[in-house]
Structure formats: C-alpha cells, structure tokens
Short mmCIF file of C-alpha atoms in Angstrom, two decimals:
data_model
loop_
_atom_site.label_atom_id
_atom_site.label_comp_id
_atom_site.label_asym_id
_atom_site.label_seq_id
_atom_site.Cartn_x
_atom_site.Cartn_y
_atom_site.Cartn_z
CA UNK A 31 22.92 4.76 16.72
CA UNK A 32 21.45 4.82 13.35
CA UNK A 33 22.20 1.74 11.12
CA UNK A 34 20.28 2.53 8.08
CA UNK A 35 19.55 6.02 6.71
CA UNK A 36 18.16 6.07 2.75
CA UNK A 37 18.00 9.76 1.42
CA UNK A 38 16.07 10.63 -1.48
CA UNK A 39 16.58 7.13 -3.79
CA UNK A 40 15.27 7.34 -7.39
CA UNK A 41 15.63 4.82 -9.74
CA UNK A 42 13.60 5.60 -13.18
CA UNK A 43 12.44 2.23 -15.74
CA UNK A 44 10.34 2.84 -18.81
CA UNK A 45 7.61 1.89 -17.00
CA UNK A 46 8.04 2.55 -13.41
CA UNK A 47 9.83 5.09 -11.02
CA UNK A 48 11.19 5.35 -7.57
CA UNK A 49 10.51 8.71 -6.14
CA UNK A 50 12.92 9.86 -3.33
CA UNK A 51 12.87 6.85 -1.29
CA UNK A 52 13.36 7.84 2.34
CA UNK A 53 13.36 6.73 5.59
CA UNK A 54 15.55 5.57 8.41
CA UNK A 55 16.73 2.70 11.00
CA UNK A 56 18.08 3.09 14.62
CA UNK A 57 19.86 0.08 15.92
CA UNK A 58 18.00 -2.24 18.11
CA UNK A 59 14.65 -2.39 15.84
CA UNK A 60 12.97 -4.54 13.29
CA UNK A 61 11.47 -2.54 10.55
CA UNK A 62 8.71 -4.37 7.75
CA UNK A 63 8.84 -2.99 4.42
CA UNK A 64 5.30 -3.59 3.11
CA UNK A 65 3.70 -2.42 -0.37
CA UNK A 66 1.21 -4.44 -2.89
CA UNK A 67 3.64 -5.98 -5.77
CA UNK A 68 5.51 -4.03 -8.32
CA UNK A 69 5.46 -1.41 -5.64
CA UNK A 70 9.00 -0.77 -5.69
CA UNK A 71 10.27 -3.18 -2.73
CA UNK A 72 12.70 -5.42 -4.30
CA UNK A 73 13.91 -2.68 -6.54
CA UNK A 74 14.80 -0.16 -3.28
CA UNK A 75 16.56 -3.14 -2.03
CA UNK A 76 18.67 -3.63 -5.00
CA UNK A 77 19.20 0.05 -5.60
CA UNK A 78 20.32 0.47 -1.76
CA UNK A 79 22.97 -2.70 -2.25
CA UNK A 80 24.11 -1.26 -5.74
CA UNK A 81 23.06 -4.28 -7.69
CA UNK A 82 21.15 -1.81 -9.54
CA UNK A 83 22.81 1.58 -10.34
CA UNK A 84 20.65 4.22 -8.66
CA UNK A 85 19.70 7.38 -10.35
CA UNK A 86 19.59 9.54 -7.60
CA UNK A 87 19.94 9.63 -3.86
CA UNK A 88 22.14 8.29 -1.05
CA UNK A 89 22.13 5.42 1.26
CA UNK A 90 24.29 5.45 4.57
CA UNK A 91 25.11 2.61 6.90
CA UNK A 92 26.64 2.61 10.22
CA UNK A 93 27.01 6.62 9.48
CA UNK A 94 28.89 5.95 6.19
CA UNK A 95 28.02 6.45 2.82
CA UNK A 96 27.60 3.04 1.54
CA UNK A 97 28.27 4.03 -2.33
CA UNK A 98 32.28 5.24 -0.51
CA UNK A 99 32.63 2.10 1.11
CA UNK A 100 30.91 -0.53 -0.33
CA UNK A 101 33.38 -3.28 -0.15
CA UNK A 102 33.82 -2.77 3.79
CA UNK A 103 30.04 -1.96 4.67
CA UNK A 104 28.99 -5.21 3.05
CA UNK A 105 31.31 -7.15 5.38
CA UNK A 106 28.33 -5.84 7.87
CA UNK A 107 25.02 -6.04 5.55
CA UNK A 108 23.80 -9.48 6.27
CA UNK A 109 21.74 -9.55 2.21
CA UNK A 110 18.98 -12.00 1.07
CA UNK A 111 16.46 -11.96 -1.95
CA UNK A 112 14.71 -15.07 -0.98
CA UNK A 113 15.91 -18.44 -1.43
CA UNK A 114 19.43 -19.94 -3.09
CA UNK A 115 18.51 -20.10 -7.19
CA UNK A 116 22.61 -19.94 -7.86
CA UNK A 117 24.94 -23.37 -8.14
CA UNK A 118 21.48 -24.84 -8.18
CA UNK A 119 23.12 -28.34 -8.11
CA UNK A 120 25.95 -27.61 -5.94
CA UNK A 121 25.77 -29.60 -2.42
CA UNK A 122 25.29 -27.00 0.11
CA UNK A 123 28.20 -27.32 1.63
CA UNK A 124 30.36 -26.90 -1.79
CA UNK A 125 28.31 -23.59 -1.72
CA UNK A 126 29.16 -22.60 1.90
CA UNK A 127 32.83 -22.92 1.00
CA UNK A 128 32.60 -20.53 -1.58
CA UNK A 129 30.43 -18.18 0.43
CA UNK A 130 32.65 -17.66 3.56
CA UNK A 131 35.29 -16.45 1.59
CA UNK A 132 34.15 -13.40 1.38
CA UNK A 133 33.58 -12.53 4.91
CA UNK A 134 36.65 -11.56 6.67
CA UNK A 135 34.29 -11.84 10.50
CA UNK A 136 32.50 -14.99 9.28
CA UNK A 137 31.19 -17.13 12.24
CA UNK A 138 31.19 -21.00 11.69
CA UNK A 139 30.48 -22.02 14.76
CA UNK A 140 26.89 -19.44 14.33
CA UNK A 141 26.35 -21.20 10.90
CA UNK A 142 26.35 -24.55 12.15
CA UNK A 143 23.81 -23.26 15.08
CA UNK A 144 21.66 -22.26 12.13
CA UNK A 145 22.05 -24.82 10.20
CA UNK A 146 21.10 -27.36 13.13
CA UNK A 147 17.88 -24.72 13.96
CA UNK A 148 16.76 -24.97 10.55
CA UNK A 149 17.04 -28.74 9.97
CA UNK A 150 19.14 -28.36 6.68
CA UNK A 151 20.77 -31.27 5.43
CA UNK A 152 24.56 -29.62 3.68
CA UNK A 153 24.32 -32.45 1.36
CA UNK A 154 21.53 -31.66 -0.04
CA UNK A 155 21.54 -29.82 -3.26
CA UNK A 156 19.28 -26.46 -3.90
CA UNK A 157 17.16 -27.97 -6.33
CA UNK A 158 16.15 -30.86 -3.96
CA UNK A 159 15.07 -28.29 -1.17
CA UNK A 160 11.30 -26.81 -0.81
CA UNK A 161 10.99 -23.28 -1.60
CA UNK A 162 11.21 -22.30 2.25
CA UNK A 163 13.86 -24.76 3.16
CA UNK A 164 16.04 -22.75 0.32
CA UNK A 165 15.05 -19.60 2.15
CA UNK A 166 16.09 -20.63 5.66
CA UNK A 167 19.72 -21.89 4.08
CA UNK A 168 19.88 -18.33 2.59
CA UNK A 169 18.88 -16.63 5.73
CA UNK A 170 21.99 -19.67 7.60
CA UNK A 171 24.26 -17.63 4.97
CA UNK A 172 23.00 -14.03 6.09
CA UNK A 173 23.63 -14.56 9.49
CA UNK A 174 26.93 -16.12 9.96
CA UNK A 175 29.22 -13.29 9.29
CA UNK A 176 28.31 -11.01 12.29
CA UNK A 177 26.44 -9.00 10.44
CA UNK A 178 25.06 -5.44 11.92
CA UNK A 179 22.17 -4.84 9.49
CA UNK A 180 20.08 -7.55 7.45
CA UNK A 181 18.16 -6.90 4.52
CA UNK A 182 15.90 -9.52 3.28
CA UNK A 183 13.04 -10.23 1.25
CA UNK A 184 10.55 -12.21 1.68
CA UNK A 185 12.22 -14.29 4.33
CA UNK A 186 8.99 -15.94 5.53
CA UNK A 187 7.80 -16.59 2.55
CA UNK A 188 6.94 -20.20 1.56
CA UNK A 189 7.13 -21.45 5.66
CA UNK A 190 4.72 -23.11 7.32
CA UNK A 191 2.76 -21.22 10.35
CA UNK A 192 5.09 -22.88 12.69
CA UNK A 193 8.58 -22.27 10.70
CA UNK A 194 7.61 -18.56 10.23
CA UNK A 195 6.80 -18.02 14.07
CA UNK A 196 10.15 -19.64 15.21
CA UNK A 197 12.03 -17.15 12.49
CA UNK A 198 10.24 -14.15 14.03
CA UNK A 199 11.32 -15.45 17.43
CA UNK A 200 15.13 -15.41 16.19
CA UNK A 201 14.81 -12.11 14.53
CA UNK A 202 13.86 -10.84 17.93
CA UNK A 203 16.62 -12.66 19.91
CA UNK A 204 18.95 -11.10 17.24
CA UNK A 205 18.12 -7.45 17.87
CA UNK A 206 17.97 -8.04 21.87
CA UNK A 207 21.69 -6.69 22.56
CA UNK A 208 20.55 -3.11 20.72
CA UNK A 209 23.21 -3.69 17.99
CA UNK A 210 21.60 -5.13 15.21
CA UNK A 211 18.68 -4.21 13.27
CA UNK A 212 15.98 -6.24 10.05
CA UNK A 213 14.86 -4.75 7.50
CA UNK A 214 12.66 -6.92 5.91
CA UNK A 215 10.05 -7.31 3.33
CA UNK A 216 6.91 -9.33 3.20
CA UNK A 217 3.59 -9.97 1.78
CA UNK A 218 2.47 -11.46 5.52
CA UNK A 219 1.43 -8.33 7.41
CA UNK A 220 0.59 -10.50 10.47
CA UNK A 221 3.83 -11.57 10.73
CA UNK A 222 4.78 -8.10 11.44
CA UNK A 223 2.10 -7.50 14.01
CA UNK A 224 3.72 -9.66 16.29
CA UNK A 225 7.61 -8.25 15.54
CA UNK A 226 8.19 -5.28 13.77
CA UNK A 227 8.87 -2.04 15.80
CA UNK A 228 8.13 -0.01 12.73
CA UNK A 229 6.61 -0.20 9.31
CA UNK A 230 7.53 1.62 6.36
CA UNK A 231 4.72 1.23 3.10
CA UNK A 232 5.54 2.31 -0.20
CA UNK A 233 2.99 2.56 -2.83
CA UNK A 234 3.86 2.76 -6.64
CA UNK A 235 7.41 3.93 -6.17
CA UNK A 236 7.11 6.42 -3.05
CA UNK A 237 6.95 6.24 0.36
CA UNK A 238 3.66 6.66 2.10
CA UNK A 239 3.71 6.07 5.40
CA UNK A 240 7.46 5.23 7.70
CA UNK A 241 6.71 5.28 11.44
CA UNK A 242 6.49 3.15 14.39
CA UNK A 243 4.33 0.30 14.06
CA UNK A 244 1.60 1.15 17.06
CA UNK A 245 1.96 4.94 15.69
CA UNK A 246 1.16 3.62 12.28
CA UNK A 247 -2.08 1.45 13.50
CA UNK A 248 -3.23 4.48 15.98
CA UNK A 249 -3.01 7.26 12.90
CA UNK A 250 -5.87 5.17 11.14
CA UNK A 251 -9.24 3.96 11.67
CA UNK A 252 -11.39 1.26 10.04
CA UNK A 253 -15.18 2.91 9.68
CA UNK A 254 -18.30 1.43 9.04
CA UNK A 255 -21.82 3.25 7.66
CA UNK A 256 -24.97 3.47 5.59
CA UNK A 257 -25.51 4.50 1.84
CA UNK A 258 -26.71 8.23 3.29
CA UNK A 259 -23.68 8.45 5.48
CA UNK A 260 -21.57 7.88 2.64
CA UNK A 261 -21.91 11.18 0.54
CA UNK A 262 -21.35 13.42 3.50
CA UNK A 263 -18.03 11.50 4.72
CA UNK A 264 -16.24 10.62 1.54
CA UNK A 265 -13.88 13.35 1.03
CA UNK A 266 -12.45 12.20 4.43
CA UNK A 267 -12.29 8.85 3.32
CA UNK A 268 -8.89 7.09 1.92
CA UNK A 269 -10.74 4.85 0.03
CA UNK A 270 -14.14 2.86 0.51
CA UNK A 271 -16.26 -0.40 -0.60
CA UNK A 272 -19.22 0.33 -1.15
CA UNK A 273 -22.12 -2.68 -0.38
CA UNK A 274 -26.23 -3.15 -0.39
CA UNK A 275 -26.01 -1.93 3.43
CA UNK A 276 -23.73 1.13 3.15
CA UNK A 277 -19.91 1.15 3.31
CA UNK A 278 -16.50 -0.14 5.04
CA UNK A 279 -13.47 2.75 4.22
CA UNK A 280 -10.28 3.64 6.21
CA UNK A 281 -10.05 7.03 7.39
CA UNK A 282 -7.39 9.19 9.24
CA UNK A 283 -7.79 8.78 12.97
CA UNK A 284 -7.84 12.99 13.13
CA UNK A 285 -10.78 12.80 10.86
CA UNK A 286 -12.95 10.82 12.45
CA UNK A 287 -16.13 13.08 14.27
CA UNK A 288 -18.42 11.97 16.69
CA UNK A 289 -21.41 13.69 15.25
CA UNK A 290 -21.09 11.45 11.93
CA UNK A 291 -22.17 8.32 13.75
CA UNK A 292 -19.97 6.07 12.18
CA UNK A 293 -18.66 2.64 13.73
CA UNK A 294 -15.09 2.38 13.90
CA UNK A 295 -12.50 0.34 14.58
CA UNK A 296 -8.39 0.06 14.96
CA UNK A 297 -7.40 -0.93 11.22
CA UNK A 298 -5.00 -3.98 10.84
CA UNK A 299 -1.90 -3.17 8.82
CA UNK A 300 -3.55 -5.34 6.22
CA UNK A 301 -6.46 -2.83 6.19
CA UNK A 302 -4.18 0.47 5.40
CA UNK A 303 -2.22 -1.70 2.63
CA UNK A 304 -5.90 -2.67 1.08
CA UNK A 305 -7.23 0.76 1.10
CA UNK A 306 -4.17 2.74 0.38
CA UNK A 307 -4.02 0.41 -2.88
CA UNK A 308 -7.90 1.04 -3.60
CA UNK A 309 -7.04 5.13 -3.75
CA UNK A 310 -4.35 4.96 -6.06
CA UNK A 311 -6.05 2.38 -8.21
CA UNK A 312 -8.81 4.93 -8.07
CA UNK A 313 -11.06 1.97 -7.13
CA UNK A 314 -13.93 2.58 -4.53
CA UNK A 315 -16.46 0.22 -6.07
CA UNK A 316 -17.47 -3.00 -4.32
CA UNK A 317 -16.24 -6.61 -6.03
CA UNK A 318 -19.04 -8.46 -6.68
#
C-alpha cells in the first residue's frame, strides 16, 4: 500500500522556489530525505503538513488527499521538526497532557515505553534538556498515537554515536509489521546507510534523484585520474576537484568506459550530495 504520494508541490518565496516536488512511499520502508541546507527540506515538510500554504500540487496519504481530510489524516501522521522549543518552561508532563488531547488512538502505555527507552525525566522542563534529549521527547510525542506515517526532521540530530544507532534500531523495529513507514530528514548520510530503504535528494528546490537506496549508490561512481585525463572525460563528469595530481569527480555509472583508464569506486551517499552541490554551485575548482 502506498502511504505517502507528493504530486507536483510548489511553493514560491522571493528568494527561493519549490519546483514540483515529487516522489512516493510504500508502506513498510524508511525513506531519507537528504539535500545541502536551504535546499528546500524543511519547507516540503511544512508545505506537505499545511503549516505553510502550498502554491501548487497535491499530497495524498493512506490514498487520500490530505488537503480533504486533514483533520482525520493527522490523527495518523506521527510530525516532528526537531526538538520541543514550545511551553519551554512547562514540566514535560504538563506538556504531555495537553498533547494527548488531540489524538483520539493515543497510546500511553507506548509513551511511557518511550519515555523509559529514552531516559527522559517528565519533570524536567524543555529548557533544562540538551538539544538531543528535547529531540527524543519530541520523537516520545510522535510515536504514541499509533501513528501510520512519521515525518521528522532532523531526528538524529544533536545524539551521540550511541543514541543515534539505538534510534535507527527502533525506526527499523517500527516498520517490521509492513504498516508503517519514516520519512525523515538529516544532515548524517551514514545514518542512512545503515537504514533507509530509499533516498530521495533535492537540490535547490527540485528533486534530483528518488529511488531505492542500493539503486541510488549503484547509478553512480566515484572516479579518480590525471590532469590529461581530465579534458577528455569532463563532459561526463557531474562535477570534479581538481588537484596537483589530476582529479576526483562523480560520474554516472552508464558513463563510465573502460578504455578511459580511470579508477573508480562505489560513491557514498555523501559523495553524490558533495558533487551534485559542486554542479549547481558551478564549482569544479579545488579548495585550497
């Protein structure tokens, strides 16, 4: 079944434009939304949960155009922007109170398992919790109302190595009964090498790449080469940096030939983000 379809979104700023955002989830599957910052991220999120009006496009959940039934299809969006900045000095509990209200399917017995996983203390206030700590009670809130889809961003951000592995072993356990899906955001591109089933990238407003994550790493290839090698390879190239000994540049898998003698390797989705960014920057030249 799919969970998440987003047709066509536009949202137009003064200074910046989303360009017919598309792409899709099937339930059962993690997908990482990746993109350098002020790519457009945050703002498809927002757009696709109506806290910003859209200018164009549609966004269906569960089959159902979310835009119709808003009020209903949020009683299954599990939604978080990072950490808790609202009734900043509010005992978490107080907050919780408030919170579950709104969920007609909410789950205490769930939000005291993740509120026991996470080590949060409810009587604590926000403002006397580390930056990760307030994204782990956000993510408690997200996932205590049965949700079908969740929508996050950022969620690892600010956790230590071992706090961001153990969240990435949940997010799995959640999706294991095929009804759920995570969309999720992040900066941390390793995290979704050991996750994410697929990967969608935008780059200044539009989509570039949405596919499965092993299809995504397989349609690309690190390649390495001399000064000489350069000239006769670089309209095949992405993008390229340029050194005293030659070049590194990530080319398409399809355009790699034998007879060019190049080394190359299977790019890390850090790699495609880095180059992808260099081309529309129109940057090829090395940093010094």
């Amino acid at each position: 079944m799919q969970l998440l379809s987003v047709q066509n979104l536009c949202k137009n700023y003064d200074k910046f434009r989303l360009k017919d955002v598309s792409f899709s989830l099937d339930a059962g599957y993690i997908m990482g939304f990746i993109g350098p910052n002020g790519a457009g991220k945050t703002t498809t999120l927002k757009a696709m949960m109506g806290l910003v009006k859209k200018d164009g496009g549609r966004v269906f959940v569960m089959g159902r155009d979310f835009d119709e039934h808003e009020m209903d299809l949020k009683q299954h969006i599990g939604f978080s922007l990072g950490g808790v900045d609202y009734y900043a000095k509010i005992p978490l509990r107080r907050i919780t109170s408030v919170v579950r209200r709104f969920y007609a399917s909410w789950d205490d017995e769930a939000y005291r398992r993740y509120i026991r996983r996470f080590e949060l203390d409810e009587d604590k206030r926000p403002t006397e919790l580390s930056g990760g700590m307030r994204v782990k009670y956000a993510l408690a809130l997200a996932l205590s109302h049965n949700a079908r889809l969740l929508l996050l961003a950022e969620p690892t951000s600010g956790l230590d190595p071992v706090a961001r592995d153990d969240l990435l072993e949940l997010f799995q356990e959640l999706i294991e009964d095929g009804e759920r899906s995570i969309l999720f955001s992040t900066h941390i591109t390793s995290d979704l090498e050991k996750c994410a089933d697929y990967i969608t990238y935008i780059e200044n407003g539009r989509i570039v790449e949405s596919r499965a994550r092993d299809e995504l790493l397989a349609a690309y290839r690190v390649v390495k080469g001399t000064p000489e090698q350069y000239s006769a390879v670089s309209p095949r190239l992405i993008s390229a940096k340029k050194h005293a000994f030659g070049f590194t540049g990530l080319m398409r898998t399809e355009d790699v030939r034998p007879e060019d003698g190049l080394a190359a390797e299977a790019p890390a989705l850090e790699d495609i983000m880095i180059y992808h960014a260099r081309k529309e920057n129109g940057n090829e030249e090395p940093a010094v």
